[in-house]
Coordinates of C-alpha atoms (C1' of nucleotides) in Angstrom, one line a residue:
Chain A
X1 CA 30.0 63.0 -12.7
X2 CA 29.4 66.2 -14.7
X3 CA 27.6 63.3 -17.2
X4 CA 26.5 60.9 -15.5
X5 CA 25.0 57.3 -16.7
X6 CA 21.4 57.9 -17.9
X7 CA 20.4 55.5 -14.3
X8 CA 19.1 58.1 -11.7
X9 CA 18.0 54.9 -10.2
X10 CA 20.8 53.9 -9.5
X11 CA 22.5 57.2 -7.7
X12 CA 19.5 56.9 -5.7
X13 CA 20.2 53.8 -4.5
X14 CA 23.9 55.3 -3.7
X15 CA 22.5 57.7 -1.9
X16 CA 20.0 55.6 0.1
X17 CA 22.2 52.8 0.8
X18 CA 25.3 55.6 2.1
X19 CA 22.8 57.0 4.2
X20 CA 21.6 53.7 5.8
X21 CA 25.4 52.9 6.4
X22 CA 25.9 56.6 7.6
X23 CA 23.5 55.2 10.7
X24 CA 24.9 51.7 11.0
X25 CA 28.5 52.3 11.0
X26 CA 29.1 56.2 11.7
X27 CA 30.0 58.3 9.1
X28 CA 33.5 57.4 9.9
X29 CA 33.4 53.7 9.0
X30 CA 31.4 54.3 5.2
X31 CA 33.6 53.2 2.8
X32 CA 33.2 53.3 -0.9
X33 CA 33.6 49.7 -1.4
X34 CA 31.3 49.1 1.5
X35 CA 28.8 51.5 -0.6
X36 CA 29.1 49.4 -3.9
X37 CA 29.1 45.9 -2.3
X38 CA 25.7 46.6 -0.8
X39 CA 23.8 47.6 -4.1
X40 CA 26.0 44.5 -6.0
X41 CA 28.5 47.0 -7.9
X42 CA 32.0 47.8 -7.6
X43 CA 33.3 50.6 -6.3
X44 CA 34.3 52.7 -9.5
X45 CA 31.1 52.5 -10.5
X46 CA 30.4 55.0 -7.6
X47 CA 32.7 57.5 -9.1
X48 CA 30.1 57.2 -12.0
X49 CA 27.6 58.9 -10.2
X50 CA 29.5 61.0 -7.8
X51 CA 33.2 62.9 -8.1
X52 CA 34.2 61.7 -4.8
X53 CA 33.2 60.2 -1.6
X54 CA 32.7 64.1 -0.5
X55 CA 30.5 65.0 -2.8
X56 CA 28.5 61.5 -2.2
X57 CA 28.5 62.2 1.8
X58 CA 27.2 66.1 1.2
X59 CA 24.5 64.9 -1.7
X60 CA 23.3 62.6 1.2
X61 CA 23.7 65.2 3.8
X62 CA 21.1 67.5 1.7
X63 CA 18.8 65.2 1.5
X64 CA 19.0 65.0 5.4
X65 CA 18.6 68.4 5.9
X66 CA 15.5 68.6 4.1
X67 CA 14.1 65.4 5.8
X68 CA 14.6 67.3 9.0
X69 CA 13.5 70.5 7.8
X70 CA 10.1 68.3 6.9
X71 CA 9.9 66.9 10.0
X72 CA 10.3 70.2 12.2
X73 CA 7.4 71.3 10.1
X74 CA 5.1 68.6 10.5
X75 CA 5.6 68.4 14.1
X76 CA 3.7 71.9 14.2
X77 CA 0.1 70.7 15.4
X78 CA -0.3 72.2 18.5
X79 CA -2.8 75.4 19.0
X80 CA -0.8 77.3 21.7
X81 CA 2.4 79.0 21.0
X82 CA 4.6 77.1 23.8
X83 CA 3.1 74.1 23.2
X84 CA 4.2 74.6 19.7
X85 CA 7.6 75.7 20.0
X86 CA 8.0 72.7 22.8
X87 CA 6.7 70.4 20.3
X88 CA 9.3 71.6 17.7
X89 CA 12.0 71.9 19.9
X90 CA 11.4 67.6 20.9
X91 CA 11.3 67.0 17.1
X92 CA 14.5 68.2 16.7
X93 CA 15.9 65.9 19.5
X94 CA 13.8 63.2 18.6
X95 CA 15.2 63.5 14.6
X96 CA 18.7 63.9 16.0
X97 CA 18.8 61.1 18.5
X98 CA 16.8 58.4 16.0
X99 CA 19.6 59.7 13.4
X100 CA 22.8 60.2 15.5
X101 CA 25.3 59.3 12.0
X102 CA 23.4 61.4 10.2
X103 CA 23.3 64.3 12.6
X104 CA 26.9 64.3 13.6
X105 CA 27.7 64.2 9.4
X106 CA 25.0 67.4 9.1
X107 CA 26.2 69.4 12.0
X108 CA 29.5 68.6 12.8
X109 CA 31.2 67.6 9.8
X110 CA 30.8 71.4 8.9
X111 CA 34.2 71.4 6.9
X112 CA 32.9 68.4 4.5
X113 CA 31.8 71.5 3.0
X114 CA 28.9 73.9 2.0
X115 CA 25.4 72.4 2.6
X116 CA 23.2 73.3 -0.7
X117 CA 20.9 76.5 -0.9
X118 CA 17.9 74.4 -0.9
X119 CA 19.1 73.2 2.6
X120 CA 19.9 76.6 3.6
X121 CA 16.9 78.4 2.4
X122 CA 15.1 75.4 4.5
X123 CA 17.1 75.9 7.9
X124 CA 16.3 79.5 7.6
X125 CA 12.5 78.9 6.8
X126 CA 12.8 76.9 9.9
X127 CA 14.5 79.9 11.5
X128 CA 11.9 82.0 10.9
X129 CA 8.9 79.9 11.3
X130 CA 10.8 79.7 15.3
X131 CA 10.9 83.4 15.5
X132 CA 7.8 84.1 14.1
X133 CA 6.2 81.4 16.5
X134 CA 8.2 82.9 19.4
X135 CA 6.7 86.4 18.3
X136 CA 2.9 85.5 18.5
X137 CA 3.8 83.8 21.7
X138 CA 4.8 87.8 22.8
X139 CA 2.0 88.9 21.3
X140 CA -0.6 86.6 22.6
X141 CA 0.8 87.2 26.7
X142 CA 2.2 84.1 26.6
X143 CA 6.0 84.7 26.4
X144 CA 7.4 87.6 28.1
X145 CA 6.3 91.5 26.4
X146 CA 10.4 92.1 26.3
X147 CA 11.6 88.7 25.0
X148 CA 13.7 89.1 21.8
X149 CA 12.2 86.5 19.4
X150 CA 15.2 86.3 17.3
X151 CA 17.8 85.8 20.2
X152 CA 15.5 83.5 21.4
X153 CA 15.4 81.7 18.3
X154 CA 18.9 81.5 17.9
X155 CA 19.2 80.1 21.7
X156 CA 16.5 77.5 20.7
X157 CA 18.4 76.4 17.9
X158 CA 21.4 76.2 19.6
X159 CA 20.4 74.8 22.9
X160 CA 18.7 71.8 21.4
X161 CA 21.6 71.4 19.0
X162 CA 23.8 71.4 22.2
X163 CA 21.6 68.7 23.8
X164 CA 21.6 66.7 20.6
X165 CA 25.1 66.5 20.3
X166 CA 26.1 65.9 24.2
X167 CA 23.7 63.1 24.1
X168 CA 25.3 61.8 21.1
X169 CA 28.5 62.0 21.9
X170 CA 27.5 60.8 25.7
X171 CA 29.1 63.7 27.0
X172 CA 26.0 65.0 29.4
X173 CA 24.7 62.3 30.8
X174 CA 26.9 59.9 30.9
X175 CA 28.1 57.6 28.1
X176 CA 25.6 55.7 25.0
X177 CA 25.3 52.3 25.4
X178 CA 25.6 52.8 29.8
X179 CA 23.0 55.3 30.0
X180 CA 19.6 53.8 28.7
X181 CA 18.4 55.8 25.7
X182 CA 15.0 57.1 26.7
X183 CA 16.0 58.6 29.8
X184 CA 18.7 60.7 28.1
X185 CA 15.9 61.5 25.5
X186 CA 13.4 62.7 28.3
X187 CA 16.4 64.7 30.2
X188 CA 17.1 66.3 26.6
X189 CA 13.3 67.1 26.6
X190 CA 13.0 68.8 29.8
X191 CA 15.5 70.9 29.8
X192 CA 15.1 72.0 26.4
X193 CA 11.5 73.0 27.8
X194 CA 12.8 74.6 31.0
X195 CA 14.5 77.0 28.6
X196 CA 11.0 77.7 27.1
X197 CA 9.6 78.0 30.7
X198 CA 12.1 81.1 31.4
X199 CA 10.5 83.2 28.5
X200 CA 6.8 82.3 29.8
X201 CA 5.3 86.2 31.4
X202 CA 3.8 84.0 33.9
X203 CA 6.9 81.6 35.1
X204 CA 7.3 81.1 38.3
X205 CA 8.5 77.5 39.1
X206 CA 9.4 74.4 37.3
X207 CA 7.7 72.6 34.7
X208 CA 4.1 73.1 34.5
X209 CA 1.4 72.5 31.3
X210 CA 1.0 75.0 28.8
Chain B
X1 CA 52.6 50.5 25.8
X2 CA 52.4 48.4 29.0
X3 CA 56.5 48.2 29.5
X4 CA 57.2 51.6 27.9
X5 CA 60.8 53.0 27.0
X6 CA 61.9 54.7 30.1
X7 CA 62.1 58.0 27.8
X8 CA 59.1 59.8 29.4
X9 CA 60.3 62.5 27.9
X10 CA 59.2 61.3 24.3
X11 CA 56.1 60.0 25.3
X12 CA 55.3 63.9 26.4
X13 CA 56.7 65.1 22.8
X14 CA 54.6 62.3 20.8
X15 CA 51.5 64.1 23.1
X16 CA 52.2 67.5 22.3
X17 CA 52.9 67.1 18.3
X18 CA 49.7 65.6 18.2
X19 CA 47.7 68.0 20.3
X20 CA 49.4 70.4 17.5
X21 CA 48.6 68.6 15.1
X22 CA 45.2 68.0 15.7
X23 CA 44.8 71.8 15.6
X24 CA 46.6 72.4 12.5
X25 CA 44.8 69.5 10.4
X26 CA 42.1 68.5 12.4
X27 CA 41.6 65.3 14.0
X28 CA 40.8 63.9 11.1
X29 CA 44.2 64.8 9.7
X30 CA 46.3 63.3 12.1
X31 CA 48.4 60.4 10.9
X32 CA 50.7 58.1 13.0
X33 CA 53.3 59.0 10.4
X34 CA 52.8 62.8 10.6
X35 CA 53.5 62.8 14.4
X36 CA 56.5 60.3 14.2
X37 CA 58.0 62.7 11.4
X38 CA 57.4 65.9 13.2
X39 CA 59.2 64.3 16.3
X40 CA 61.9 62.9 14.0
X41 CA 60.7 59.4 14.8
X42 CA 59.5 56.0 12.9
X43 CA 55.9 56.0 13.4
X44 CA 56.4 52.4 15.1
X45 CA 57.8 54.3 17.6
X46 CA 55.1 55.4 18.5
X47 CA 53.6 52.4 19.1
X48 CA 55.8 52.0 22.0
X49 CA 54.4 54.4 23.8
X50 CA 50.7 54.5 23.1
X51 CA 48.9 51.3 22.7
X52 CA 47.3 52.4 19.0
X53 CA 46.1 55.3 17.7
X54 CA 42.6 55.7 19.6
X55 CA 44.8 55.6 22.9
X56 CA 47.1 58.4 21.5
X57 CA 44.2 60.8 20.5
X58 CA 42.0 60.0 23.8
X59 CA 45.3 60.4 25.8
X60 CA 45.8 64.0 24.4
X61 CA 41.8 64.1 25.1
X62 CA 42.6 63.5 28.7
X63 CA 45.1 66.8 29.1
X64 CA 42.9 68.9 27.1
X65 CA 40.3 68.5 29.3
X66 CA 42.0 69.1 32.5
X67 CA 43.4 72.3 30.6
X68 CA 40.0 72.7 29.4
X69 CA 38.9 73.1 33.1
X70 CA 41.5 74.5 34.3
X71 CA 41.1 77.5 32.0
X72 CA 37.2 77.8 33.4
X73 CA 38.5 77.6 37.0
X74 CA 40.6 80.9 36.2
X75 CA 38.1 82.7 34.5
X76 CA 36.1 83.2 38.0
X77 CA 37.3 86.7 39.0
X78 CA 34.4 88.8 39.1
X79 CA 32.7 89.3 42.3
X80 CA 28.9 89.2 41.3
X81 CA 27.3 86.3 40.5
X82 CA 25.8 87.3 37.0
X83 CA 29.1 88.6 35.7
X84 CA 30.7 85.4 36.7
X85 CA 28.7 83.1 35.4
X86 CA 29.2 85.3 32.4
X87 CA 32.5 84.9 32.4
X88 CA 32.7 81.6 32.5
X89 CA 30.3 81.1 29.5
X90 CA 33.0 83.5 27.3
X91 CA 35.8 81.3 28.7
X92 CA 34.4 78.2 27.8
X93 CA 33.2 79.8 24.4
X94 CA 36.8 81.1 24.0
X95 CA 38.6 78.0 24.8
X96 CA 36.6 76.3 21.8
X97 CA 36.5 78.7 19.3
X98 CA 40.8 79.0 20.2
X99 CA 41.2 75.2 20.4
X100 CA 38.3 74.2 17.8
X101 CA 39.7 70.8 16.7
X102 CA 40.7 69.7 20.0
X103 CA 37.1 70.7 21.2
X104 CA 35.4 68.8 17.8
X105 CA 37.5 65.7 19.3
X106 CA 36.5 66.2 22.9
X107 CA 32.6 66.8 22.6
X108 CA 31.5 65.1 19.4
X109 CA 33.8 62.5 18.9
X110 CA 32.6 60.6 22.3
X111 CA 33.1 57.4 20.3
X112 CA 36.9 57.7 20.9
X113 CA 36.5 56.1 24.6
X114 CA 35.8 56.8 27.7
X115 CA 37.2 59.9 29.1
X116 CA 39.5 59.4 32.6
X117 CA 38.3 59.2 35.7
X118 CA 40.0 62.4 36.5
X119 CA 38.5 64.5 33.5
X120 CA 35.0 63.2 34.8
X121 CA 35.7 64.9 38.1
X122 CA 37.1 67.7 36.9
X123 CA 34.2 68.4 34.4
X124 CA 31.4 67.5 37.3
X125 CA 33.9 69.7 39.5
X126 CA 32.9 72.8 36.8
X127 CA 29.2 71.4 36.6
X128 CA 28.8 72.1 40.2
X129 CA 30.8 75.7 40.7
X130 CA 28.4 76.8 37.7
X131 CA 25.7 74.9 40.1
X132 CA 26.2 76.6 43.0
X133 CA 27.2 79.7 41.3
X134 CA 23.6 80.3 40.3
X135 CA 22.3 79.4 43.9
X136 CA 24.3 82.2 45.1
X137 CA 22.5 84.1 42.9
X138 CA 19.9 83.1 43.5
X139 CA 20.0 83.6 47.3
X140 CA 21.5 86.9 46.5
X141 CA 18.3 88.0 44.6
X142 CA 20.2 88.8 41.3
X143 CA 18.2 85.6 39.5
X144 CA 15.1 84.5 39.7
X145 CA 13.8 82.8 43.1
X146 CA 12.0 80.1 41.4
X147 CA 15.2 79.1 39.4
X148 CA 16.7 75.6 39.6
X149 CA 19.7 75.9 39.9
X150 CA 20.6 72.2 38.8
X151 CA 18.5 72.9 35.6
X152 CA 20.1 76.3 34.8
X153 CA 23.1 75.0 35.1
X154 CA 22.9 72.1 32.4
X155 CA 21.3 74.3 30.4
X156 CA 24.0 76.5 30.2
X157 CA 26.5 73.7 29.5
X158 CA 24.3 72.2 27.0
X159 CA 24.0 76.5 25.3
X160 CA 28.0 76.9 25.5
X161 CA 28.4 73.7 23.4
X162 CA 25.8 74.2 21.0
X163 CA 27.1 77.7 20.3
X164 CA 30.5 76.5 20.4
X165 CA 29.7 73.5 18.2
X166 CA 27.9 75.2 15.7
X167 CA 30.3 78.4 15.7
X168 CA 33.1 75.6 14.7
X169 CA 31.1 74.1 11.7
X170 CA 29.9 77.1 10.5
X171 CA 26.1 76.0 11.0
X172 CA 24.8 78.9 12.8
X173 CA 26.2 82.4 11.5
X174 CA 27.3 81.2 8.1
X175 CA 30.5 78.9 7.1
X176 CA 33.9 79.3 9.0
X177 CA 36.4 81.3 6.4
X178 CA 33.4 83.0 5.0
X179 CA 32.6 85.1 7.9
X180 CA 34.3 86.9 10.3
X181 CA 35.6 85.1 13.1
X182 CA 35.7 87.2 15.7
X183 CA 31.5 88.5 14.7
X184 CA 30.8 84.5 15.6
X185 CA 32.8 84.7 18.6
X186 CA 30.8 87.9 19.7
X187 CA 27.5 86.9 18.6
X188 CA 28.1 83.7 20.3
X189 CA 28.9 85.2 23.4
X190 CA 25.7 87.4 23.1
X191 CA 23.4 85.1 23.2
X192 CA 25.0 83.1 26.0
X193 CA 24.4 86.4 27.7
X194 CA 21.0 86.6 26.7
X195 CA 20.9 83.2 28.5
X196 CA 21.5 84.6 31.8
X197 CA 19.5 87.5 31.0
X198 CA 16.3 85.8 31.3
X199 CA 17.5 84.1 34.8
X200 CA 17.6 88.0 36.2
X201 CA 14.8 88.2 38.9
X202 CA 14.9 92.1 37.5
X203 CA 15.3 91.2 34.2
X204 CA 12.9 93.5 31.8
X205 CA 14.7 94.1 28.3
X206 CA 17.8 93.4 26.1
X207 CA 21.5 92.7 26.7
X208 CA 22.5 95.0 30.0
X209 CA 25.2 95.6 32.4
X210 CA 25.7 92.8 35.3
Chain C
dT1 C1' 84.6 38.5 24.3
dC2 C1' 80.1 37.0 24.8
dC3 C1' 75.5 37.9 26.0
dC4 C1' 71.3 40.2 26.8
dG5 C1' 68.1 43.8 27.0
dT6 C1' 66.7 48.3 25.5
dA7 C1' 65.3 51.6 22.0
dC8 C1' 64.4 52.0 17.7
dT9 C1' 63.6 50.9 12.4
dT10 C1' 62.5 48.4 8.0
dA11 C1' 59.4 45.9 5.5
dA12 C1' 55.2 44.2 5.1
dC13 C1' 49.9 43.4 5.5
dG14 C1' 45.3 44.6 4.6
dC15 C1' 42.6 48.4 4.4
dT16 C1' 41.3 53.1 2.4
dG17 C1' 40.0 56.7 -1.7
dT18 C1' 40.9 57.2 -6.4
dT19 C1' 42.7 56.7 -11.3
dT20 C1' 43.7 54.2 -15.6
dA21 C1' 42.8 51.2 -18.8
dG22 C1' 40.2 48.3 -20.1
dT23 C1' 35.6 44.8 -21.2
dG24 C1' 31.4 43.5 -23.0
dA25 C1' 26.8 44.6 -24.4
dC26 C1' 23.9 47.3 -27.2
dC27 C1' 22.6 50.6 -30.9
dT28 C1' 23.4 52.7 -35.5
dG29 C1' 24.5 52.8 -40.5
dC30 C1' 25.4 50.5 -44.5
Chain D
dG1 C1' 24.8 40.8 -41.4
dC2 C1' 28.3 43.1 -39.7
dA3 C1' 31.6 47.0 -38.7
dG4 C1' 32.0 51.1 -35.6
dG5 C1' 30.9 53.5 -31.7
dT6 C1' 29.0 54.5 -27.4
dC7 C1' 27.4 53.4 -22.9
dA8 C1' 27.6 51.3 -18.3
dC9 C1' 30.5 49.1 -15.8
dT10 C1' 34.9 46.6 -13.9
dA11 C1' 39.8 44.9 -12.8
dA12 C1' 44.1 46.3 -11.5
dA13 C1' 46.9 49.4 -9.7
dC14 C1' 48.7 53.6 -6.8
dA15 C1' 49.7 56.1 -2.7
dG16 C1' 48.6 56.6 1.8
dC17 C1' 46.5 54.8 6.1
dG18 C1' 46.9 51.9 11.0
dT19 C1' 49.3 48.2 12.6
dT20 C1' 52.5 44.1 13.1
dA21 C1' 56.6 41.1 12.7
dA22 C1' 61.2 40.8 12.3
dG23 C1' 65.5 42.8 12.6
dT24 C1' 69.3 46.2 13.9
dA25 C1' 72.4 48.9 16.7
dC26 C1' 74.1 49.9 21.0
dG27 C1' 75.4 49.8 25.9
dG28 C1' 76.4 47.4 30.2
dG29 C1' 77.5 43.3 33.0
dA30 C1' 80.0 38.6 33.4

DNA sequence: TCCCGTACTTAACGCTGTTTAGTGACCTGC
DNA sequence: GCAGGTCACTAAACAGCGTTAAGTACGGGA
């Protein structure tokens, strides 16, 4: 590991192929062998590239983190503040529900071990673009004058992980695979909106525009 | 497993040394050998009782759910709605962050199996108290007159989990070991609070009494 | 005493992550 | 042109996993 063959390629294709197993097999049923078979090596040569399945599983689960972080941030083309933070807050479930293996590795997996400071520095930056958002909202009459941006924030973040993960895990809404997909998608959706519709100054009944 | 040992007994010790051990070493962790050896056992012993392992560990699922709900069922002794449904949020956040790999096991690894019959019930049993709970409020006047009370009360299921979740994994308030256990479990509970806050008809600032 | 069923164990299979000890191709120096 | 060394990779093995097949010890009835 610490000196690595001179093939980046090749660790790239690692990576790629462990995260495209992550997704067809669970992160449970990746397997080192399973790893090298695909990309036509055998499994030491793995151990080349990476100290241990761990550290192969957490390189990938970086690279998730900032493909997520990029796509919370694209999805940010919206004028209005809770149009915005809706918007972000149906990225999140979209990313999470397209990417259930990966998800479950990033955010339940937590004892795999530390996620990197890129990664971090990313879900904070998230974090605070949230806050910040949530803020203006205030600011602009939108949201509530005494709503607390950063407990909001912190309930955004954990509400839609809490919808992610019971729909995952069919928990919520009944189990995957006898629940069709979309409509546990759109249940996600609007209820992670109805929790933007309690910070709203002028809410006063369900789900409306704006 | 279908004509068992009459030694019921055993089947309730292989049950138990594996709910312990699924605490101790996570779900993960637990090896047919490790429970027959804790119980004094061969592990194909075990396989007398319980069909294989996934019917073991979704067996042990089962009672922790009905103890699961039966801890939530206890935690309903305050008289006002608000505090109640308070309450319960800190029991259920409690019972997670006390029993954190048995939770990791119930919620997020809802590719074990199907969960009884009788856990469904009891879990849509706590879905509606929480339910109704907020009507009363709501016909009390302590929340909000346009709340929906079916809406509210997902939400706050889908909020417990994701603080619980991430409070596990360390994903929210920093990695488990590194900080302070019992700051998570309070910040957690705060912003389930903060949850309810905004569901207060009078509700006009930060975190207060009731 | 023989027999049978019950409760349990031993030994093995194929799988896993990982380590050790190579193998073969290529580059360098003479 | 060829020895020596390095680099990228592999084959074989190890311990541990879930699981199965075969076997053992014992107790009760005929």
């Amino acid at each position: 590991m610490s000196a690595r063959p001179a093939n980046p390629h090749l660790a790239n294709d690692i990576l790629a192929t462990t995260a495209s197993l992550i997704e067809e097999v669970g992160p449970e049923g990746v397997t080192m062998r399973a790893v090298a078979e695909r990309i036509g090596y055998s499994a030491t040569t793995i151990y080349l590239y990476f100290e241990n399945k761990e550290r192969l599983l957490n390189e990938a689960v970086n690279r998730a983190f900032d493909w997520f972080a990029d796509r919370l941030e694209r999805a940010q083309d919206e004028a209005l503040p809770a149009a915005r933070i809706r918007q972000a807050a149906r990225a999140y479930l979209d990313w999470g529900l397209d990417n259930p293996g990966m998800y479950r590795l990033m955010f339940e997996w937590g004892y795999l071990g530390d996620i990197s400071p890129e990664s971090v520095f990313a879900r904070r930056a998230s974090w605070r673009r949230s806050r910040s958002l949530i803020e203006f909202g205030v600011s602009q009459g939108t949201f509530r004058r005494d709503l607390d941006s950063a407990v909001a924030a912190d309930l955004m973040w954990a509400t839609c992980h809490g919808l992610t993960s019971l729909a995952i895990s069919g928990r919520m809404f009944g189990n995957p695979g006898t629940v069709d997909a979309t409509v546990v998608r759109e249940r996600s959706a609007a209820l992670a909106d109805a929790l933007v519709d309690t910070w709203l100054s002028d809410w006063t009944g369900p789900p409306r525009d704006l």
